[in-house]
Amino acid sequence: MDWAKYRTTTFDELIQSDGRPRPAARRLVEYLAGLSGRELAERQLAADVVARVQGITFTVYSDGRNVDRTLPFDLIPRIIPLSEWQRTEAGLKQRMRALNLFIGDIYGRQQIVKDKVFPAMLLKDSVNFRAQCVGITPPLGVWAHICGSDLVRDGDGTLYALEDNLRIPSGVSYMLENRMVAKRVFPELFETSSILPVDEYPSQLYDTLAALSPRPGDTPVIALLTPGVFNSAYFEHAYLAQAMGIELVEGSDLFVADDDCTYMRTVYGPKRVDVIYRRVDDLFIDPEVFLPESVLGAPGLIRSWRAGKVALANAPGAGVADDKVVFAYVPKMIKYYLDEDPILPNVPTYLCHNAKERKYVLDNIEKLVVKPANESGGYGMLIGPRSTKRQREKFKALIEANPRNYMAQPTLALSTAPIVTKQGPSPRHIDLRPFVLSRQDTYVTTGGLTRVAMVKGSLVVNSSQGGGAKDTWVVDLSDQEGEDG
Amino acid sequence: MLSRVADNLYWFSRYVRRAENTARLVGVGSQLQLDMPRSVRFAWRPMIDTVGAGECFEQCHPDAGDAAGDVDVVRFLLLDERNPSSLRTSVDSAREILRGIRDTLPQDVWEAINDLHLYIGAQGERSLSRRYRIEFLARIIDGCLKVSGLLSANVSRDIGYQFLRLGTALEQADMTTRIMDAGASGLVTPRNEDDRETFQNMQWMSVLRSVAGYQMYRRHVRQRVTAELALRFLLQNNEFPRSVHFCLTRAQSVLPTMPPRPGVDRHLNRVIGLTRNADPAVLAARNPAQFMDQIQMHLCALHDAIAEGYFHG
């Protein structure tokens, strides 16, 4: 692989602006330089075959049919030096501690509102606030047990938090599978470098779930609740259930009896369930409480949960902090609940309900990305620099009409990493989604899932919109420095 | 074990076994066709009726009649998605089921089934030409046997495994009766009446081959293949794993490991009695199709009892 012409206009994760590899990436870059174009193509093919044969897929709905697609996998890993990762990990743990305290406070005394650190008005309009959860104290006081936070690096090299996904974040199975593929394709590099392992996640997740059991002492009965085989993340649901050795259930497999306990239908008859890792959204989880027409959940589940007979992860209502406007307050929450300075900065955010910030947004809209508070998957956004005058006028009107629902962020020059192309290595924009588990203590995955915008110049990394993935290596340089002098 | 998962495991093993038997059936037809002298007329059409897809075939090929051609029939049996028991439909159904219960079976099983699915997609059309058909069918049979091997070598003997065994046993019992039906139903018609017995015995040899039973027949029975002896072997042999009786006693040995359901025992005992008391000499002399239909109906009732007892919890 020829690196001579590889250059990018922004921060690159592997190659410095002078064309030399970053210290943590040196070994990889040299190794790849030693491979011919053909060898590289062969390995990419091998990786694609592994992914296809193992059935690493996500489901997309198109032309009226559900189609299984393989997530495009790029060979060249993204590299993060351990020292940088340790700081990032500390920052993520800090965010999660503050967010869990915030959610508990919101469904409890609402002290942060009384102290006027968080505006009452924002709470009133929150789409993900669940009045049904007020007054509940879930086991260990934790609401968001599993969080996937999106991180992006700007052109100046700063790593920012972009959003925290506290409802049903997905992608961790791809992180684990990407590592399996990378090990099969680059065994030599794993032998000679200190690449930190990622495969502890399923055990950590199991421990997190087991800790919630309302019947401590016994081996808890744990189930993962999936919407079913047509869900885009079904591969992940089956993968995680298998990796943890827990039951994979659909709503129709569960029922809540008169004793408020939740049971599974088995060939032996009903069996009580202690903990449910639910991958079904709040609103579909219990037709008795939320959407009555939903068949994805089980009637009475919330009753069972409120009675403390079954634990749900993430707890219903945890999504109240999964709001792009609430996000802007995370640094303040860290200060308020933990009395610490935030380790990981937020992407600068302008909130339109604040008159001064709204004026800035309206005056500078062509430079900003404007997002509604509660959409996901990149819907309903305005990307200022690529918008038409008409679109900008439309958004200005939307903001004026409902300022609480909008926030804006500067357009970041997302960092890049090289991918394999027929023409040699070529830069593509990437982000990073680490996963954070909260129980008595907090656990963070080693690195996370690196998503890649496979289309040149594109900033869209979502898998449903043509995004791909890379393996993410957290590399310990301490044993390398000695021998390299 | 979730009721839904037990249901899926049972059907998964049925579809895999069905795919294997369908491949064997087409393989034997293809072989038989090559073996027959020109004086003997070979008809594919009865094979379609034996897999119970006659009506469906007529809808797909309204003009074909009894003279349906080699390619039409083979395509219908192997590749047609409109045929609910074609090879492709069976493999894809197994794969769809497995997608839903991937967590309960080893990853290798998924890889093996996925591989079959991809292979049929890539090479299925080629199998229509006689030159590649045998190779294609052999690879499919190997793939199905690999799955059976993975299941018996790598799956814990928990209750889920018992449902896999139950599904396999019932499907094989059903397929064996269908294959006997095909053997008796006259795939070949000699033009010269004196040759009838010779060629029908050849046909019974093919039937034995189609369930990989020819060698075992030779070892157990030793005598020249006749309709009566072949029927006795495939229906009542205690040691050959694809005989109807063997499959049913296997199902009988599974039931004590599962929660008791008297209705299931009752139906199973009924069909075992029917098989045991049949007289192959009488069957050979008359058309055995009616008897095979009777067994199939009993197997169907047994299936319903299993579904009612275990899957609709």
Short mmCIF file of N, CA, C and O in Angstrom, two decimals, chain B residues 114-159:
data_model
loop_
_atom_site.label_atom_id
_atom_site.label_comp_id
_atom_site.label_asym_id
_atom_site.label_seq_id
_atom_site.Cartn_x
_atom_site.Cartn_y
_atom_site.Cartn_z
N ASN B 114 -26.35 -20.97 6.04
CA ASN B 114 -26.16 -19.77 5.23
C ASN B 114 -25.39 -20.12 3.96
O ASN B 114 -25.68 -19.64 2.87
N ASP B 115 -24.41 -21.01 4.11
CA ASP B 115 -23.61 -21.46 2.99
C ASP B 115 -24.48 -22.18 1.95
O ASP B 115 -24.36 -21.93 0.75
N LEU B 116 -25.39 -23.03 2.42
CA LEU B 116 -26.29 -23.73 1.50
C LEU B 116 -27.18 -22.73 0.76
O LEU B 116 -27.40 -22.85 -0.45
N HIS B 117 -27.69 -21.76 1.51
CA HIS B 117 -28.54 -20.73 0.92
C HIS B 117 -27.78 -19.99 -0.19
O HIS B 117 -28.30 -19.79 -1.30
N LEU B 118 -26.55 -19.60 0.10
CA LEU B 118 -25.76 -18.86 -0.89
C LEU B 118 -25.43 -19.76 -2.08
O LEU B 118 -25.43 -19.32 -3.23
N TYR B 119 -25.17 -21.04 -1.80
CA TYR B 119 -24.81 -21.97 -2.87
C TYR B 119 -25.99 -22.19 -3.83
O TYR B 119 -25.82 -22.20 -5.04
N ILE B 120 -27.18 -22.34 -3.27
CA ILE B 120 -28.36 -22.51 -4.12
C ILE B 120 -28.57 -21.26 -4.98
O ILE B 120 -28.86 -21.34 -6.17
N GLY B 121 -28.37 -20.10 -4.36
CA GLY B 121 -28.51 -18.84 -5.10
C GLY B 121 -27.52 -18.77 -6.25
O GLY B 121 -27.86 -18.34 -7.36
N ALA B 122 -26.28 -19.19 -5.99
CA ALA B 122 -25.23 -19.02 -6.99
C ALA B 122 -25.25 -20.13 -8.05
O ALA B 122 -25.00 -19.88 -9.22
N GLN B 123 -25.54 -21.37 -7.63
CA GLN B 123 -25.37 -22.51 -8.54
C GLN B 123 -26.67 -23.20 -8.91
O GLN B 123 -26.65 -24.15 -9.68
N GLY B 124 -27.79 -22.76 -8.32
CA GLY B 124 -29.04 -23.46 -8.52
C GLY B 124 -29.41 -23.63 -9.99
O GLY B 124 -29.71 -24.73 -10.45
N GLU B 125 -29.32 -22.55 -10.75
CA GLU B 125 -29.72 -22.60 -12.15
C GLU B 125 -28.89 -23.62 -12.93
O GLU B 125 -29.39 -24.32 -13.80
N ARG B 126 -27.62 -23.68 -12.61
CA ARG B 126 -26.73 -24.61 -13.31
C ARG B 126 -27.15 -26.06 -13.10
O ARG B 126 -26.92 -26.91 -13.95
N SER B 127 -27.77 -26.33 -11.93
CA SER B 127 -28.12 -27.71 -11.60
C SER B 127 -29.18 -28.26 -12.54
O SER B 127 -29.43 -29.45 -12.59
N LEU B 128 -29.84 -27.38 -13.31
CA LEU B 128 -30.88 -27.84 -14.21
C LEU B 128 -30.28 -28.61 -15.38
O LEU B 128 -30.93 -29.48 -15.96
N SER B 129 -29.07 -28.29 -15.73
CA SER B 129 -28.46 -29.06 -16.80
C SER B 129 -27.91 -30.34 -16.18
O SER B 129 -27.35 -30.34 -15.09
N ARG B 130 -28.07 -31.46 -16.89
CA ARG B 130 -27.73 -32.75 -16.32
C ARG B 130 -26.26 -32.85 -15.95
O ARG B 130 -25.89 -33.53 -15.02
N ARG B 131 -25.43 -32.13 -16.70
CA ARG B 131 -24.00 -32.22 -16.47
C ARG B 131 -23.61 -31.84 -15.04
O ARG B 131 -22.72 -32.42 -14.45
N TYR B 132 -24.28 -30.84 -14.49
CA TYR B 132 -23.89 -30.36 -13.15
C TYR B 132 -24.82 -30.81 -12.04
O TYR B 132 -24.58 -30.54 -10.88
N ARG B 133 -25.90 -31.49 -12.42
CA ARG B 133 -26.93 -31.73 -11.42
C ARG B 133 -26.44 -32.61 -10.26
O ARG B 133 -26.66 -32.31 -9.10
N ILE B 134 -25.76 -33.70 -10.62
CA ILE B 134 -25.35 -34.64 -9.58
C ILE B 134 -24.38 -33.97 -8.60
O ILE B 134 -24.50 -34.12 -7.39
N GLU B 135 -23.47 -33.18 -9.16
CA GLU B 135 -22.51 -32.48 -8.31
C GLU B 135 -23.24 -31.51 -7.36
O GLU B 135 -22.96 -31.45 -6.16
N PHE B 136 -24.22 -30.81 -7.92
CA PHE B 136 -25.00 -29.86 -7.12
C PHE B 136 -25.74 -30.59 -5.99
O PHE B 136 -25.67 -30.20 -4.82
N LEU B 137 -26.41 -31.67 -6.35
CA LEU B 137 -27.20 -32.39 -5.35
C LEU B 137 -26.29 -32.99 -4.28
O LEU B 137 -26.62 -32.97 -3.08
N ALA B 138 -25.12 -33.49 -4.71
CA ALA B 138 -24.20 -34.09 -3.74
C ALA B 138 -23.76 -33.03 -2.73
O ALA B 138 -23.69 -33.28 -1.53
N ARG B 139 -23.50 -31.84 -3.22
CA ARG B 139 -23.05 -30.77 -2.32
C ARG B 139 -24.17 -30.39 -1.34
O ARG B 139 -23.93 -30.12 -0.17
N ILE B 140 -25.41 -30.37 -1.83
CA ILE B 140 -26.54 -30.06 -0.94
C ILE B 140 -26.68 -31.13 0.14
O ILE B 140 -26.84 -30.84 1.33
N ILE B 141 -26.61 -32.40 -0.30
CA ILE B 141 -26.76 -33.50 0.67
C ILE B 141 -25.64 -33.42 1.70
O ILE B 141 -25.88 -33.53 2.91
N ASP B 142 -24.42 -33.17 1.23
CA ASP B 142 -23.30 -33.01 2.16
C ASP B 142 -23.57 -31.90 3.17
O ASP B 142 -23.32 -32.04 4.35
N GLY B 143 -24.08 -30.78 2.64
CA GLY B 143 -24.34 -29.63 3.52
C GLY B 143 -25.38 -29.98 4.58
O GLY B 143 -25.23 -29.60 5.75
N CYS B 144 -26.43 -30.69 4.17
CA CYS B 144 -27.47 -31.06 5.14
C CYS B 144 -26.91 -32.05 6.16
O CYS B 144 -27.21 -31.96 7.36
N LEU B 145 -26.10 -32.99 5.69
CA LEU B 145 -25.51 -33.95 6.63
C LEU B 145 -24.55 -33.26 7.58
O LEU B 145 -24.42 -33.64 8.75
N LYS B 146 -23.89 -32.23 7.08
CA LYS B 146 -23.01 -31.47 7.96
C LYS B 146 -23.82 -30.85 9.10
O LYS B 146 -23.40 -30.88 10.25
N VAL B 147 -24.97 -30.29 8.74
CA VAL B 147 -25.83 -29.71 9.78
C VAL B 147 -26.25 -30.79 10.77
O VAL B 147 -26.15 -30.61 11.99
N SER B 148 -26.69 -31.95 10.25
CA SER B 148 -27.08 -33.04 11.17
C SER B 148 -25.91 -33.41 12.07
O SER B 148 -26.09 -33.63 13.27
N GLY B 149 -24.72 -33.48 11.46
CA GLY B 149 -23.54 -33.84 12.24
C GLY B 149 -23.23 -32.81 13.30
O GLY B 149 -22.94 -33.14 14.46
N LEU B 150 -23.32 -31.53 12.92
CA LEU B 150 -23.06 -30.46 13.90
C LEU B 150 -24.07 -30.54 15.04
O LEU B 150 -23.71 -30.34 16.21
N LEU B 151 -25.31 -30.82 14.69
CA LEU B 151 -26.33 -30.89 15.73
C LEU B 151 -26.04 -32.04 16.69
O LEU B 151 -26.09 -31.88 17.91
N SER B 152 -25.69 -33.21 16.14
CA SER B 152 -25.52 -34.33 17.06
C SER B 152 -24.17 -34.28 17.76
O SER B 152 -24.03 -34.81 18.86
N ALA B 153 -23.18 -33.60 17.15
CA ALA B 153 -21.87 -33.56 17.81
C ALA B 153 -21.72 -32.40 18.78
O ALA B 153 -20.98 -32.49 19.75
N ASN B 154 -22.42 -31.29 18.50
CA ASN B 154 -22.10 -30.05 19.24
C ASN B 154 -23.22 -29.46 20.07
O ASN B 154 -23.01 -28.44 20.72
N VAL B 155 -24.39 -30.04 20.04
CA VAL B 155 -25.50 -29.42 20.78
C VAL B 155 -25.73 -30.19 22.09
O VAL B 155 -25.81 -31.42 22.09
N SER B 156 -25.82 -29.45 23.17
CA SER B 156 -26.06 -30.08 24.47
C SER B 156 -27.37 -30.86 24.45
O SER B 156 -28.33 -30.46 23.80
N ARG B 157 -27.40 -31.95 25.19
CA ARG B 157 -28.58 -32.82 25.21
C ARG B 157 -29.65 -32.25 26.13
O ARG B 157 -30.12 -32.92 27.05
N ASP B 158 -30.02 -31.01 25.90
CA ASP B 158 -31.09 -30.44 26.70
C ASP B 158 -32.42 -30.68 25.97
O ASP B 158 -32.46 -31.37 24.96
N ILE B 159 -33.45 -30.08 26.47
CA ILE B 159 -34.76 -30.36 25.88
C ILE B 159 -34.87 -29.83 24.45
O ILE B 159 -35.54 -30.42 23.61
#
